[in-house]
Amino acid sequence: MTIKRLVAAMLLASASNSVLAEESFTVQDIQVEGLQRVALGAALNNLPFNVGDTINEFNLSRSIRTLYAAGHFDDIKVFRDGNTIIYRLRERPTINAIEFDGNKDIKEEQLLESLSGNHVEVGEPLDKTILKSIENGLTEFYHGVGKYQADVKIDVTYLPRNRVNLKIKFEEGDAASVRQINIVGNKLFSDEELLKNIESKQDLPWWRFMSSDRYQKQTLKGDIEKINSYYLDRGYLRFNIDSEQVSVSPDKTSVYVTLNVNEGEKYNIKSVKFVGDLIGQDEFITQVLPLKEGQLYNGALVTYTEESIAKLLARFGYANSKVRTIPQINDDTKEVDLTISVDPGKRVYVRRINMQGNSSTRDEVLRRELRQMEGAWLSNDALELSKQRIQRLPYIENVEFETIPVAGEDDLIDIGFKVKEQPSGSFNAGISYGNYMGLSFQIGVQQENFFGTGNSAGISLNTNKYQKSISATYTDPYFTLDGVSLGGQVFYSDTDYSSASSNLEAYNQRRYGFGANIGYPINEYNRLNFGANYVVNKINLRDDYDQLRHFRAVLKDELNPDAAFHFTNYELSAGWVRSTLNRGLFPTAGNYLGANIKVTTPNSDLAFFKTSFEGRNYIPLSNDHSWSFLSKIELGYGNGYGSKNGYDYTLPFTENFYGGGQNIRGFESRIIGPHAIFRYADTVPGLPGDNMSNGYPNSPNNDSYQVSQRSIGGNATAVVTLELITPTPFLSDDYRNSVRTSLFIDAGNVWDTEFDMARYADLKQIQYAQQSRQAQPLLIDYSDPSLFRATAGVSLQWISPMGPLTFSLAKILKKQEGDLQENFSFNIGTTF
């Protein structure tokens, strides 16, 4: 077809177009050429006219702008052939791939997110006009973090079928260092005093390699605010930073910062008054108000006052309150009148609370921990407490919540809780290995969230080198709606401590029984627990060591002195727990206090009591809690009460405390504590013809003794742990709540308050075993609590699908006679 007349020519965004005649005409046909990806209908829909419409040059110009605005075309030309309009289009190429090269300071995920905001994505058309602005924006980002040598280029590679690949090349260069920070105009405070409070550091010496003097624009802005706050907190209400200059050295490796300040003078508070609605809490707010007439103006106190009032209003449902302080400054008297304006806004109510992420846990299990109720007004305190209580559950890894405004209602919101669950138990079937238990066979299930009910249930069968046991437990933490718990247990075990790996003196114990426990909540943080157990024991002593003389005396059968010991105890227990921990497993903030006492009733075969105390305090060292400091103390003491056959009851050796392994890492399990002492009577030869082939017993003062390599434990213990919890190297933040790395120091001791060192003062110690000729430990005073042990090391804990795992590597700092070290330990099922 012959083109009769050129209608229009124009330039728009790097495209040239033909100029059309100015007269009006009626469109008979519209033709579009050059379409590949864009459908014809989509292109025609963007035109401001149709066939049959009468148009002119203005309409054609407008159609070109409309087509460009659609974002699909790089070049647009329009021609007229009679009353037929012809558009010749060149589509924008489609982005086939995006590649990054050389970026270290910016992660690819961040780059892709930023490009997506500029509509630069794989599969989308490419607008080449924005590539330069992207380059400039990225370069400006690097300048903001002190990398003035950085350069960013975007290479476009054209492919068949109108496609392109984008490759963004980064040359980041080295960051400029802050060579000098000058403060001009300060007379009240020196440069050193002001600069020590800021984050930016200048011209650091080589030995401060742990610090950084890298320049960053955002850091400098924050430092300027800190200097400003420093003056405002000391009464200098008119302090001002008049100007700030940042100069870059010619080689772009150094930055010089100059701040010009005007310090002004101190101002005192003349009066404090309120305007607005204090929702009836005027008297309370006035009493707790930290701002007082006559005191020096303090900017931090003013901010604290505003936040405290807003927080108080939020407790009563006024979540959108506005609190601001209006100062009226008198420069003549150097005083300021403070007017605190309070606008509580509307009280906000909670319409609905939704739970997400709990695929295993029932909704009601989480909802019973809520302290923010549906239909009640919104309380920030109740909301935070609800989050904390849910997060303390051992089967919840993390909890977040958000408030969602209800459309069309300015006083209603919905709350969405999003939980992340974690393994809450383990199923054991097969073979496992632990350092002190050796090769073990287990089968059983322990579940802290039984079928999603929040109840704890377990049944297990275990066998290892020295123990066979079976037990079943069940606890319902919400036996009643107000949080009274009820649980029970049955158990049976047969233990043979003759294995050398147990580090205990040899005996065999068969034990079985059952019990029940009940718990009462006092408030949100305190709880009381009570329990009762019926326990039957049978013990065969294979080695009769000296410290068992009281135990033997009260249980010995005079008619059969070599028989096994049988005894039945009725045990009552009471405990108190206070917990403000932020999580059930791997907490990073808060504290835990727990005390427990167990005592046998007077009708039991043995009369004794046993007390224990544990305290843990977590202090977060970083805002994200990736660094935290743990201090822990464990105390224990037990003893008998009353007497029988002239012998005082003592704590049964089966109830003794032990050290080493899990509580004092770096020592073999259960090796710390008093060791067994075997006493041997001396003899004198008999007369010729006597039947006493072994001679006659000599005086007890001539006895000898030997100290065993095995521990028998003690009736008192004290262990202190200091632990620095650190981020786990090379591990994604997604697993931070299930893996924990820490540096620790353990120190403690286990001793026997009933041990009498003088009993062996005049006796001779046998230092070598008669058969093996191995050296035996020397006797030390097992009643001395100051004979502590200390270790330091690193620990890795992992809540794995098969249960909690602990790996520890420790070095002994202080040990005592008879202790055996274990530098590396591995345990399954450790309690965190």
PDB file of N, CA, C and O in Angstrom, residues 328-353:
ATOM      1  N   GLN A 328       7.752  26.319  76.880  1.00  0.00           N
ATOM      2  CA  GLN A 328       7.692  27.773  76.770  1.00  0.00           C
ATOM      3  C   GLN A 328       8.935  28.325  77.469  1.00  0.00           C
ATOM      4  O   GLN A 328       9.034  28.313  78.699  1.00  0.00           O
ATOM      5  N   ILE A 329       9.865  28.817  76.663  1.00  0.00           N
ATOM      6  CA  ILE A 329      11.194  29.157  77.161  1.00  0.00           C
ATOM      7  C   ILE A 329      11.279  30.645  77.477  1.00  0.00           C
ATOM      8  O   ILE A 329      10.885  31.498  76.670  1.00  0.00           O
ATOM      9  N   ASN A 330      11.800  30.949  78.665  1.00  0.00           N
ATOM     10  CA  ASN A 330      12.073  32.326  79.067  1.00  0.00           C
ATOM     11  C   ASN A 330      13.584  32.503  79.089  1.00  0.00           C
ATOM     12  O   ASN A 330      14.262  32.048  80.018  1.00  0.00           O
ATOM     13  N   ASP A 331      14.099  33.174  78.040  1.00  0.00           N
ATOM     14  CA  ASP A 331      15.552  33.315  77.925  1.00  0.00           C
ATOM     15  C   ASP A 331      16.113  34.289  78.947  1.00  0.00           C
ATOM     16  O   ASP A 331      17.324  34.260  79.234  1.00  0.00           O
ATOM     17  N   ASP A 332      15.275  35.160  79.510  1.00  0.00           N
ATOM     18  CA  ASP A 332      15.770  36.118  80.503  1.00  0.00           C
ATOM     19  C   ASP A 332      16.047  35.436  81.835  1.00  0.00           C
ATOM     20  O   ASP A 332      17.088  35.660  82.466  1.00  0.00           O
ATOM     21  N   THR A 333      15.092  34.601  82.274  1.00  0.00           N
ATOM     22  CA  THR A 333      15.254  33.930  83.574  1.00  0.00           C
ATOM     23  C   THR A 333      15.897  32.557  83.449  1.00  0.00           C
ATOM     24  O   THR A 333      16.185  31.916  84.449  1.00  0.00           O
ATOM     25  N   LYS A 334      16.109  32.115  82.212  1.00  0.00           N
ATOM     26  CA  LYS A 334      16.658  30.781  81.945  1.00  0.00           C
ATOM     27  C   LYS A 334      15.799  29.692  82.590  1.00  0.00           C
ATOM     28  O   LYS A 334      16.269  28.771  83.258  1.00  0.00           O
ATOM     29  N   GLU A 335      14.482  29.841  82.375  1.00  0.00           N
ATOM     30  CA  GLU A 335      13.521  28.870  82.878  1.00  0.00           C
ATOM     31  C   GLU A 335      12.600  28.441  81.741  1.00  0.00           C
ATOM     32  O   GLU A 335      12.455  29.144  80.737  1.00  0.00           O
ATOM     33  N   VAL A 336      11.964  27.295  81.942  1.00  0.00           N
ATOM     34  CA  VAL A 336      11.068  26.770  80.918  1.00  0.00           C
ATOM     35  C   VAL A 336       9.809  26.224  81.580  1.00  0.00           C
ATOM     36  O   VAL A 336       9.874  25.544  82.620  1.00  0.00           O
ATOM     37  N   ASP A 337       8.675  26.600  81.030  1.00  0.00           N
ATOM     38  CA  ASP A 337       7.395  26.039  81.458  1.00  0.00           C
ATOM     39  C   ASP A 337       7.047  24.891  80.510  1.00  0.00           C
ATOM     40  O   ASP A 337       7.039  25.073  79.281  1.00  0.00           O
ATOM     41  N   LEU A 338       6.759  23.719  81.070  1.00  0.00           N
ATOM     42  CA  LEU A 338       6.443  22.542  80.270  1.00  0.00           C
ATOM     43  C   LEU A 338       4.947  22.270  80.323  1.00  0.00           C
ATOM     44  O   LEU A 338       4.370  22.132  81.407  1.00  0.00           O
ATOM     45  N   THR A 339       4.353  22.211  79.170  1.00  0.00           N
ATOM     46  CA  THR A 339       2.943  21.845  79.058  1.00  0.00           C
ATOM     47  C   THR A 339       2.859  20.503  78.348  1.00  0.00           C
ATOM     48  O   THR A 339       3.288  20.378  77.194  1.00  0.00           O
ATOM     49  N   ILE A 340       2.337  19.503  79.038  1.00  0.00           N
ATOM     50  CA  ILE A 340       2.243  18.157  78.471  1.00  0.00           C
ATOM     51  C   ILE A 340       0.826  17.968  77.935  1.00  0.00           C
ATOM     52  O   ILE A 340      -0.150  17.939  78.699  1.00  0.00           O
ATOM     53  N   SER A 341       0.737  17.876  76.636  1.00  0.00           N
ATOM     54  CA  SER A 341      -0.558  17.709  75.973  1.00  0.00           C
ATOM     55  C   SER A 341      -0.854  16.220  75.798  1.00  0.00           C
ATOM     56  O   SER A 341      -0.043  15.479  75.235  1.00  0.00           O
ATOM     57  N   VAL A 342      -2.013  15.807  76.289  1.00  0.00           N
ATOM     58  CA  VAL A 342      -2.398  14.393  76.248  1.00  0.00           C
ATOM     59  C   VAL A 342      -3.702  14.249  75.476  1.00  0.00           C
ATOM     60  O   VAL A 342      -4.732  14.809  75.869  1.00  0.00           O
ATOM     61  N   ASP A 343      -3.638  13.524  74.387  1.00  0.00           N
ATOM     62  CA  ASP A 343      -4.834  13.203  73.608  1.00  0.00           C
ATOM     63  C   ASP A 343      -4.962  11.682  73.546  1.00  0.00           C
ATOM     64  O   ASP A 343      -4.270  11.031  72.759  1.00  0.00           O
ATOM     65  N   PRO A 344      -5.815  11.088  74.390  1.00  0.00           N
ATOM     66  CA  PRO A 344      -5.882   9.613  74.422  1.00  0.00           C
ATOM     67  C   PRO A 344      -6.498   9.008  73.169  1.00  0.00           C
ATOM     68  O   PRO A 344      -6.287   7.838  72.883  1.00  0.00           O
ATOM     69  N   GLY A 345      -7.263   9.794  72.413  1.00  0.00           N
ATOM     70  CA  GLY A 345      -7.946   9.221  71.265  1.00  0.00           C
ATOM     71  C   GLY A 345      -9.076   8.300  71.712  1.00  0.00           C
ATOM     72  O   GLY A 345      -9.503   8.290  72.865  1.00  0.00           O
ATOM     73  N   LYS A 346      -9.537   7.495  70.792  1.00  0.00           N
ATOM     74  CA  LYS A 346     -10.613   6.559  71.107  1.00  0.00           C
ATOM     75  C   LYS A 346     -10.057   5.297  71.757  1.00  0.00           C
ATOM     76  O   LYS A 346      -8.959   4.840  71.430  1.00  0.00           O
ATOM     77  N   ARG A 347     -10.841   4.748  72.672  1.00  0.00           N
ATOM     78  CA  ARG A 347     -10.462   3.454  73.257  1.00  0.00           C
ATOM     79  C   ARG A 347     -10.647   2.379  72.198  1.00  0.00           C
ATOM     80  O   ARG A 347     -11.673   2.312  71.528  1.00  0.00           O
ATOM     81  N   VAL A 348      -9.627   1.539  72.059  1.00  0.00           N
ATOM     82  CA  VAL A 348      -9.615   0.507  71.018  1.00  0.00           C
ATOM     83  C   VAL A 348      -9.971  -0.837  71.644  1.00  0.00           C
ATOM     84  O   VAL A 348      -9.422  -1.227  72.681  1.00  0.00           O
ATOM     85  N   TYR A 349     -10.876  -1.552  70.995  1.00  0.00           N
ATOM     86  CA  TYR A 349     -11.309  -2.869  71.472  1.00  0.00           C
ATOM     87  C   TYR A 349     -10.831  -3.947  70.496  1.00  0.00           C
ATOM     88  O   TYR A 349     -10.634  -3.698  69.301  1.00  0.00           O
ATOM     89  N   VAL A 350     -10.665  -5.148  71.031  1.00  0.00           N
ATOM     90  CA  VAL A 350     -10.226  -6.289  70.228  1.00  0.00           C
ATOM     91  C   VAL A 350     -11.451  -7.054  69.737  1.00  0.00           C
ATOM     92  O   VAL A 350     -12.229  -7.545  70.547  1.00  0.00           O
ATOM     93  N   ARG A 351     -11.597  -7.125  68.430  1.00  0.00           N
ATOM     94  CA  ARG A 351     -12.737  -7.851  67.875  1.00  0.00           C
ATOM     95  C   ARG A 351     -12.460  -9.355  67.826  1.00  0.00           C
ATOM     96  O   ARG A 351     -13.275 -10.167  68.250  1.00  0.00           O
ATOM     97  N   ARG A 352     -11.302  -9.724  67.294  1.00  0.00           N
ATOM     98  CA  ARG A 352     -11.015 -11.149  67.110  1.00  0.00           C
ATOM     99  C   ARG A 352      -9.512 -11.377  67.257  1.00  0.00           C
ATOM    100  O   ARG A 352      -8.691 -10.536  66.888  1.00  0.00           O
ATOM    101  N   ILE A 353      -9.147 -12.547  67.800  1.00  0.00           N
ATOM    102  CA  ILE A 353      -7.743 -12.963  67.905  1.00  0.00           C
ATOM    103  C   ILE A 353      -7.580 -14.228  67.068  1.00  0.00           C
ATOM    104  O   ILE A 353      -8.291 -15.220  67.283  1.00  0.00           O
TER     105      ILE A 353
END
